Short mmCIF file of C-alpha atoms in Angstrom, two decimals:
data_model
loop_
_atom_site.label_atom_id
_atom_site.label_comp_id
_atom_site.label_asym_id
_atom_site.label_seq_id
_atom_site.Cartn_x
_atom_site.Cartn_y
_atom_site.Cartn_z
CA MET R 230 -8.52 -54.51 60.55
CA THR R 231 -7.27 -51.34 58.71
CA GLN R 232 -9.16 -50.44 55.49
CA LYS R 233 -6.35 -47.82 54.44
CA LYS R 234 -5.56 -47.62 50.83
CA GLU R 235 -3.51 -45.24 49.02
CA LEU R 236 -5.11 -43.56 46.23
CA LYS R 237 -2.97 -42.12 43.11
CA ALA R 238 -4.46 -38.70 42.34
CA SER R 239 -4.22 -36.99 38.70
CA ASN R 240 -1.43 -34.58 37.91
CA GLY R 241 -2.55 -31.39 39.54
CA TYR R 242 -0.34 -29.10 37.17
CA ILE R 243 -2.22 -30.11 34.08
CA MET R 244 -5.42 -29.19 35.64
CA LEU R 245 -4.04 -26.22 37.03
CA PHE R 246 -3.34 -25.27 33.43
CA VAL R 247 -6.78 -26.18 32.17
CA PHE R 248 -8.20 -24.08 34.77
CA LEU R 249 -6.28 -21.03 34.13
CA LEU R 250 -6.92 -21.44 30.26
CA LEU R 251 -10.81 -21.92 30.53
CA PHE R 252 -11.44 -19.38 33.37
CA PHE R 253 -9.12 -16.29 31.53
CA GLY R 254 -10.16 -17.60 28.27
CA SER R 255 -13.86 -17.54 28.95
CA ILE R 256 -13.72 -14.14 30.56
CA ILE R 257 -11.87 -12.59 27.72
CA SER R 258 -14.22 -14.40 25.28
CA PHE R 259 -17.28 -13.24 26.79
CA ALA R 260 -15.79 -9.56 27.07
CA MET R 261 -15.16 -9.87 23.38
CA THR R 262 -18.24 -11.56 22.06
CA THR R 263 -20.71 -11.40 25.04
CA ASN R 264 -21.69 -14.90 24.22
CA PRO R 265 -23.52 -16.56 27.01
CA TRP R 266 -22.03 -19.95 26.58
CA PHE R 267 -18.63 -18.45 27.79
CA ILE R 268 -20.31 -18.04 31.14
CA ALA R 269 -20.59 -21.95 31.33
CA GLY R 270 -16.94 -22.12 30.58
CA ILE R 271 -16.32 -19.77 33.77
CA ILE R 272 -18.70 -22.08 35.75
CA VAL R 273 -16.76 -25.26 34.63
CA ALA R 274 -13.32 -23.47 35.55
CA LEU R 275 -14.71 -22.75 39.24
CA PHE R 276 -15.85 -26.16 39.36
CA ILE R 277 -12.28 -27.66 38.59
CA LEU R 278 -10.84 -25.24 41.22
CA PRO R 279 -11.79 -27.16 44.49
CA GLY R 280 -10.44 -30.56 43.35
CA LEU R 281 -6.77 -29.20 43.41
CA ILE R 282 -4.89 -30.33 46.80
CA LEU R 283 -1.28 -29.86 47.68
CA VAL R 284 0.19 -32.33 49.78
CA ASN R 285 3.80 -31.10 51.66
CA PRO R 286 6.51 -33.71 52.66
CA ASN R 287 5.19 -35.94 55.66
CA GLU R 288 1.55 -34.78 55.01
CA SER R 289 -1.30 -36.87 53.76
CA ARG R 290 -4.94 -36.11 52.64
CA VAL R 291 -7.71 -38.60 53.31
CA LEU R 292 -10.28 -38.23 50.85
CA LEU R 293 -14.42 -39.12 51.39
CA LEU R 294 -17.17 -38.94 49.13
CA PHE R 295 -20.49 -38.22 50.66
CA GLY R 296 -19.09 -40.29 54.12
CA ASP R 297 -17.33 -43.17 51.78
CA TYR R 298 -13.76 -43.59 52.50
CA LYS R 299 -12.01 -43.32 49.05
CA GLY R 300 -8.35 -43.73 50.05
CA THR R 301 -5.23 -41.42 51.28
CA VAL R 302 -3.00 -39.51 49.03
CA LYS R 303 0.50 -39.49 50.54
CA GLN R 304 2.62 -38.44 47.38
CA ASN R 305 4.12 -34.81 47.58
CA GLY R 306 2.98 -32.46 45.30
CA LEU R 307 0.05 -30.98 43.49
CA PHE R 308 -2.69 -33.01 42.47
CA TRP R 309 -6.36 -33.23 41.32
CA VAL R 310 -9.17 -35.10 42.51
CA ASN R 311 -13.05 -35.40 42.41
CA PRO R 312 -14.10 -31.62 43.62
CA PHE R 313 -16.98 -33.40 45.71
CA TYR R 314 -14.31 -35.34 47.88
CA THR R 315 -14.12 -34.18 51.44
CA LYS R 316 -10.39 -33.81 52.23
CA LYS R 317 -8.63 -34.09 55.67
CA LYS R 318 -5.35 -33.12 56.32
CA ILE R 319 -3.29 -35.32 58.63
CA SER R 320 0.27 -34.95 59.39
CA LEU R 321 2.68 -38.07 59.29
CA ARG R 322 5.63 -36.26 61.12
CA ALA R 323 7.08 -37.16 64.32
CA ARG R 324 5.48 -35.32 67.26
CA ASN R 325 6.51 -34.70 70.79
CA PHE R 326 4.18 -35.13 73.98
CA ASP R 327 5.17 -34.17 77.36
CA SER R 328 2.44 -35.24 79.75
CA GLU R 329 1.85 -33.29 83.19
CA ARG R 330 3.35 -34.40 86.09
CA LEU R 331 0.51 -36.83 87.74
CA LYS R 332 0.49 -37.80 91.31
CA VAL R 333 0.36 -41.74 91.53
CA ASN R 334 0.92 -44.36 93.93
CA ASP R 335 3.97 -46.62 93.34
CA LYS R 336 3.93 -50.39 94.04
CA LEU R 337 4.67 -49.58 98.08
CA GLY R 338 1.84 -47.13 98.12
CA ASN R 339 4.33 -44.05 98.21
CA PRO R 340 2.83 -41.21 96.40
CA VAL R 341 4.93 -40.04 93.74
CA MET R 342 4.97 -37.31 91.01
CA ILE R 343 5.74 -38.65 87.26
CA SER R 344 5.55 -37.44 83.93
CA THR R 345 6.59 -39.11 80.56
CA ILE R 346 7.84 -37.96 77.23
CA LEU R 347 6.46 -39.71 74.28
CA VAL R 348 7.51 -39.41 70.64
CA TRP R 349 5.10 -40.67 68.26
CA ARG R 350 3.53 -40.42 64.60
CA VAL R 351 0.47 -41.51 62.72
CA LEU R 352 1.05 -44.49 60.84
CA ASP R 353 -2.26 -45.75 59.47
CA THR R 354 -4.39 -42.94 58.58
CA TYR R 355 -7.72 -44.72 58.22
CA LYS R 356 -7.51 -45.83 61.99
CA ALA R 357 -6.44 -42.49 63.01
CA SER R 358 -9.55 -40.78 61.24
CA PHE R 359 -12.37 -43.40 61.57
CA ASP R 360 -11.44 -45.65 64.63
CA VAL R 361 -11.22 -42.95 67.35
CA ASN R 362 -13.01 -39.84 67.83
CA ASP R 363 -9.97 -37.65 68.29
CA PHE R 364 -6.61 -39.24 67.93
CA GLU R 365 -4.58 -36.58 69.29
CA ASN R 366 -6.76 -36.23 72.56
CA PHE R 367 -6.86 -39.98 72.54
CA VAL R 368 -2.69 -40.07 72.61
CA VAL R 369 -3.00 -37.62 75.80
CA VAL R 370 -5.67 -39.81 77.59
CA GLN R 371 -4.14 -42.98 76.87
CA THR R 372 -0.58 -41.82 78.17
CA ASP R 373 -1.73 -40.52 81.22
CA ALA R 374 -3.17 -44.31 81.69
CA ALA R 375 -0.07 -45.97 80.81
CA VAL R 376 1.87 -44.02 83.22
CA ARG R 377 -0.38 -44.42 86.09
CA LYS R 378 -0.40 -48.13 85.40
CA LEU R 379 3.43 -48.52 84.99
CA ALA R 380 3.96 -46.30 88.14
CA SER R 381 1.75 -48.97 90.49
CA LEU R 382 3.90 -52.04 89.13
CA TYR R 383 7.14 -50.95 90.18
CA PRO R 384 8.81 -49.32 93.47
CA TYR R 385 10.18 -45.81 93.39
CA ASP R 386 13.43 -47.01 95.10
CA ASN R 387 15.01 -50.14 96.60
CA PHE R 388 14.48 -50.49 100.37
CA ALA R 389 16.72 -53.73 100.92
CA ASP R 390 17.23 -52.79 104.66
CA GLU R 391 13.46 -53.51 105.22
CA GLY R 392 13.45 -56.53 103.01
CA LEU R 393 11.98 -55.20 100.05
CA ASP R 394 14.65 -55.67 97.54
CA GLU R 395 13.37 -55.05 94.11
CA ASP R 396 15.29 -55.99 90.68
CA ILE R 397 13.42 -53.08 88.83
CA THR R 398 12.70 -49.72 90.47
CA LEU R 399 11.52 -46.45 88.81
CA ARG R 400 14.55 -44.47 89.72
CA SER R 401 17.36 -47.03 88.91
CA SER R 402 16.32 -49.02 86.24
CA VAL R 403 15.52 -46.60 83.55
CA ASN R 404 16.12 -48.67 80.47
CA GLU R 405 13.73 -51.35 81.76
CA VAL R 406 10.93 -49.01 82.60
CA SER R 407 11.14 -47.09 79.54
CA ASP R 408 10.64 -50.47 77.49
CA ALA R 409 7.77 -51.58 79.79
CA LEU R 410 6.02 -48.09 79.04
CA GLU R 411 7.01 -48.28 75.58
CA LYS R 412 5.36 -51.79 75.05
CA GLU R 413 2.18 -50.53 77.10
CA LEU R 414 1.92 -47.58 74.95
CA GLU R 415 2.27 -49.39 71.67
CA GLU R 416 -0.67 -51.75 72.84
CA ARG R 417 -2.91 -48.91 73.76
CA LEU R 418 -2.18 -46.62 70.77
CA GLU R 419 -2.22 -49.32 67.88
CA ILE R 420 -6.27 -49.14 67.94
CA ALA R 421 -5.82 -45.44 66.68
CA GLY R 422 -2.79 -46.40 63.97
CA ILE R 423 -0.18 -44.52 66.13
CA GLU R 424 3.34 -45.58 66.28
CA VAL R 425 5.24 -45.08 69.23
CA LEU R 426 8.85 -44.14 68.53
CA GLU R 427 10.11 -43.42 72.10
CA ALA R 428 8.56 -43.18 75.54
CA ARG R 429 10.85 -42.25 78.39
CA ILE R 430 10.32 -40.92 82.13
CA GLY R 431 10.54 -37.12 82.03
CA TYR R 432 10.22 -36.29 85.43
CA LEU R 433 10.01 -38.58 88.76
CA ALA R 434 10.11 -37.57 92.59
CA TYR R 435 8.38 -38.32 95.78
CA ALA R 436 5.11 -36.41 96.18
CA ASN R 437 5.77 -33.05 98.35
CA GLU R 438 4.13 -34.62 101.43
CA ILE R 439 6.57 -37.39 101.94
CA ALA R 440 9.79 -35.83 100.20
CA SER R 441 11.21 -34.35 103.12
CA ALA R 442 10.84 -37.68 105.03
CA MET R 443 12.13 -39.93 102.31
CA LEU R 444 15.31 -37.29 101.70
CA LYS R 445 15.92 -38.00 105.59
CA ARG R 446 15.57 -41.62 105.22
CA GLN R 447 17.93 -41.83 102.14
CA GLN R 448 20.48 -39.49 104.24
CA ALA R 449 20.10 -41.86 107.36
CA THR R 450 20.90 -44.93 105.21
CA ALA R 451 23.76 -43.12 103.13
CA ILE R 452 25.26 -42.39 107.06
CA VAL R 453 24.81 -45.92 108.09
CA ALA R 454 26.52 -47.19 105.00
CA ALA R 455 29.16 -44.74 105.40
CA ARG R 456 29.65 -45.67 109.16
CA HIS R 457 29.67 -49.49 108.12
CA LYS R 458 32.61 -48.89 105.63
CA ILE R 459 34.51 -46.75 108.15
CA VAL R 460 34.40 -49.40 110.87
CA GLN R 461 35.51 -52.01 108.41
CA GLY R 462 38.43 -50.06 107.58
CA ALA R 463 39.36 -49.03 111.12
CA VAL R 464 39.26 -52.52 112.20
CA GLY R 465 41.61 -53.63 109.41
CA MET R 466 43.95 -50.50 110.38
CA VAL R 467 43.93 -51.87 114.02
CA GLU R 468 44.58 -55.39 113.31
CA MET R 469 47.49 -54.19 111.23
CA ALA R 470 48.78 -51.97 113.81
CA LEU R 471 48.65 -54.83 116.70
CA HIS R 472 50.24 -57.35 114.27
CA GLU R 473 53.31 -55.09 113.30
CA LEU R 474 54.06 -54.24 117.05
CA SER R 475 54.10 -57.63 117.86
CA ALA R 476 56.14 -58.60 114.89
CA LYS R 477 58.68 -56.22 115.58
CA GLU R 478 58.62 -56.65 119.18
CA LEU R 479 58.49 -52.75 119.89
CA VAL R 480 56.07 -53.08 122.88
CA ASP R 481 54.99 -55.92 124.86
CA LEU R 482 51.16 -55.34 125.80
CA ASP R 483 49.16 -57.64 128.09
CA ALA R 484 45.50 -57.84 127.44
CA GLU R 485 44.20 -54.94 129.34
CA ARG R 486 46.73 -52.64 127.50
CA ARG R 487 46.02 -54.19 124.26
CA ALA R 488 42.41 -53.52 124.94
CA ALA R 489 42.99 -49.87 125.77
CA MET R 490 45.12 -49.33 122.71
CA VAL R 491 42.23 -50.89 120.53
CA SER R 492 39.58 -48.58 121.99
CA ASN R 493 41.70 -45.64 121.51
CA LEU R 494 42.56 -46.37 117.80
CA MET R 495 38.62 -47.07 117.17
CA VAL R 496 37.58 -43.87 118.69
CA VAL R 497 40.33 -42.14 116.74
CA LEU R 498 39.72 -43.64 113.37
CA CYS R 499 35.94 -43.71 113.69
CA GLY R 500 35.34 -40.37 115.16
CA ASP R 501 33.93 -37.31 113.69
CA LYS R 502 36.26 -34.77 114.94
CA ASP R 503 39.80 -34.90 115.32
CA ALA R 504 41.12 -36.61 118.45
CA THR R 505 43.08 -34.65 121.18
CA PRO R 506 46.08 -36.59 122.15
CA VAL R 507 46.85 -37.08 125.72
CA VAL R 508 50.53 -37.45 126.73
CA ASN R 509 51.44 -40.27 128.91
CA ALA R 510 54.49 -39.42 130.94
CA GLY R 511 54.51 -42.19 132.93
CA THR R 512 55.54 -46.31 132.16
CA LEU R 513 53.51 -49.15 130.86
CA ASN R 514 54.46 -51.08 133.67
CA HIS R 515 53.12 -50.79 137.35
#
């Protein structure tokens, strides 16, 4: 449970005026009269000075009195508090954290390099100050742990041709993976009073030792898919050609000639290089 409480501090401008009046007034009076009581005025003024605190926008001051938490000042401006208070400054501004590239294993055991970009800020100053030792280091360590866990839950890519068809992958399911990462980080950082504003995968790639092999595999998959599409189109074009020839009765082909024509058309349509035509000066009939 949080014990955070906001403290309303005294107006600092009034106490600053009192300090200046008491300090310089006592110095001038002592110089004129040499009365030792004015030295006490200087000491009191110096006692007032440490109580002045300046709080900038989106900053806070956590106040302790001999180890006892007294509250947090979040209002902007110049304030005065008990001079014996220990004052700890904590920024409430949004911060970016770009994690290091980690080598982890995905769901299929493939080593991948992954990093994340986290946007966060302190929401509960009490938890950030007293529930963890160092909340900034806590964010770094827990982010690395969350990224390692996330990478082990999903494969890098789909391998449908090997019967490994996943709905969510690290490479293609950017929104789903980012939402899962953000939820995981919220659960881990809540203990430190940290609010997660955004979490995204910043870098993702296969590790160097398998990157070349995986690239060849992706290229082979792309080539097979392209060939499959070419063959489908070629079969449709051959079918259309035979149908048009028969419908217009341009030539009468027996089964052997039809098979030869189909073979030639498939070679021309599916080949990587331009076909070299052969002129037939004979006749189709024996």
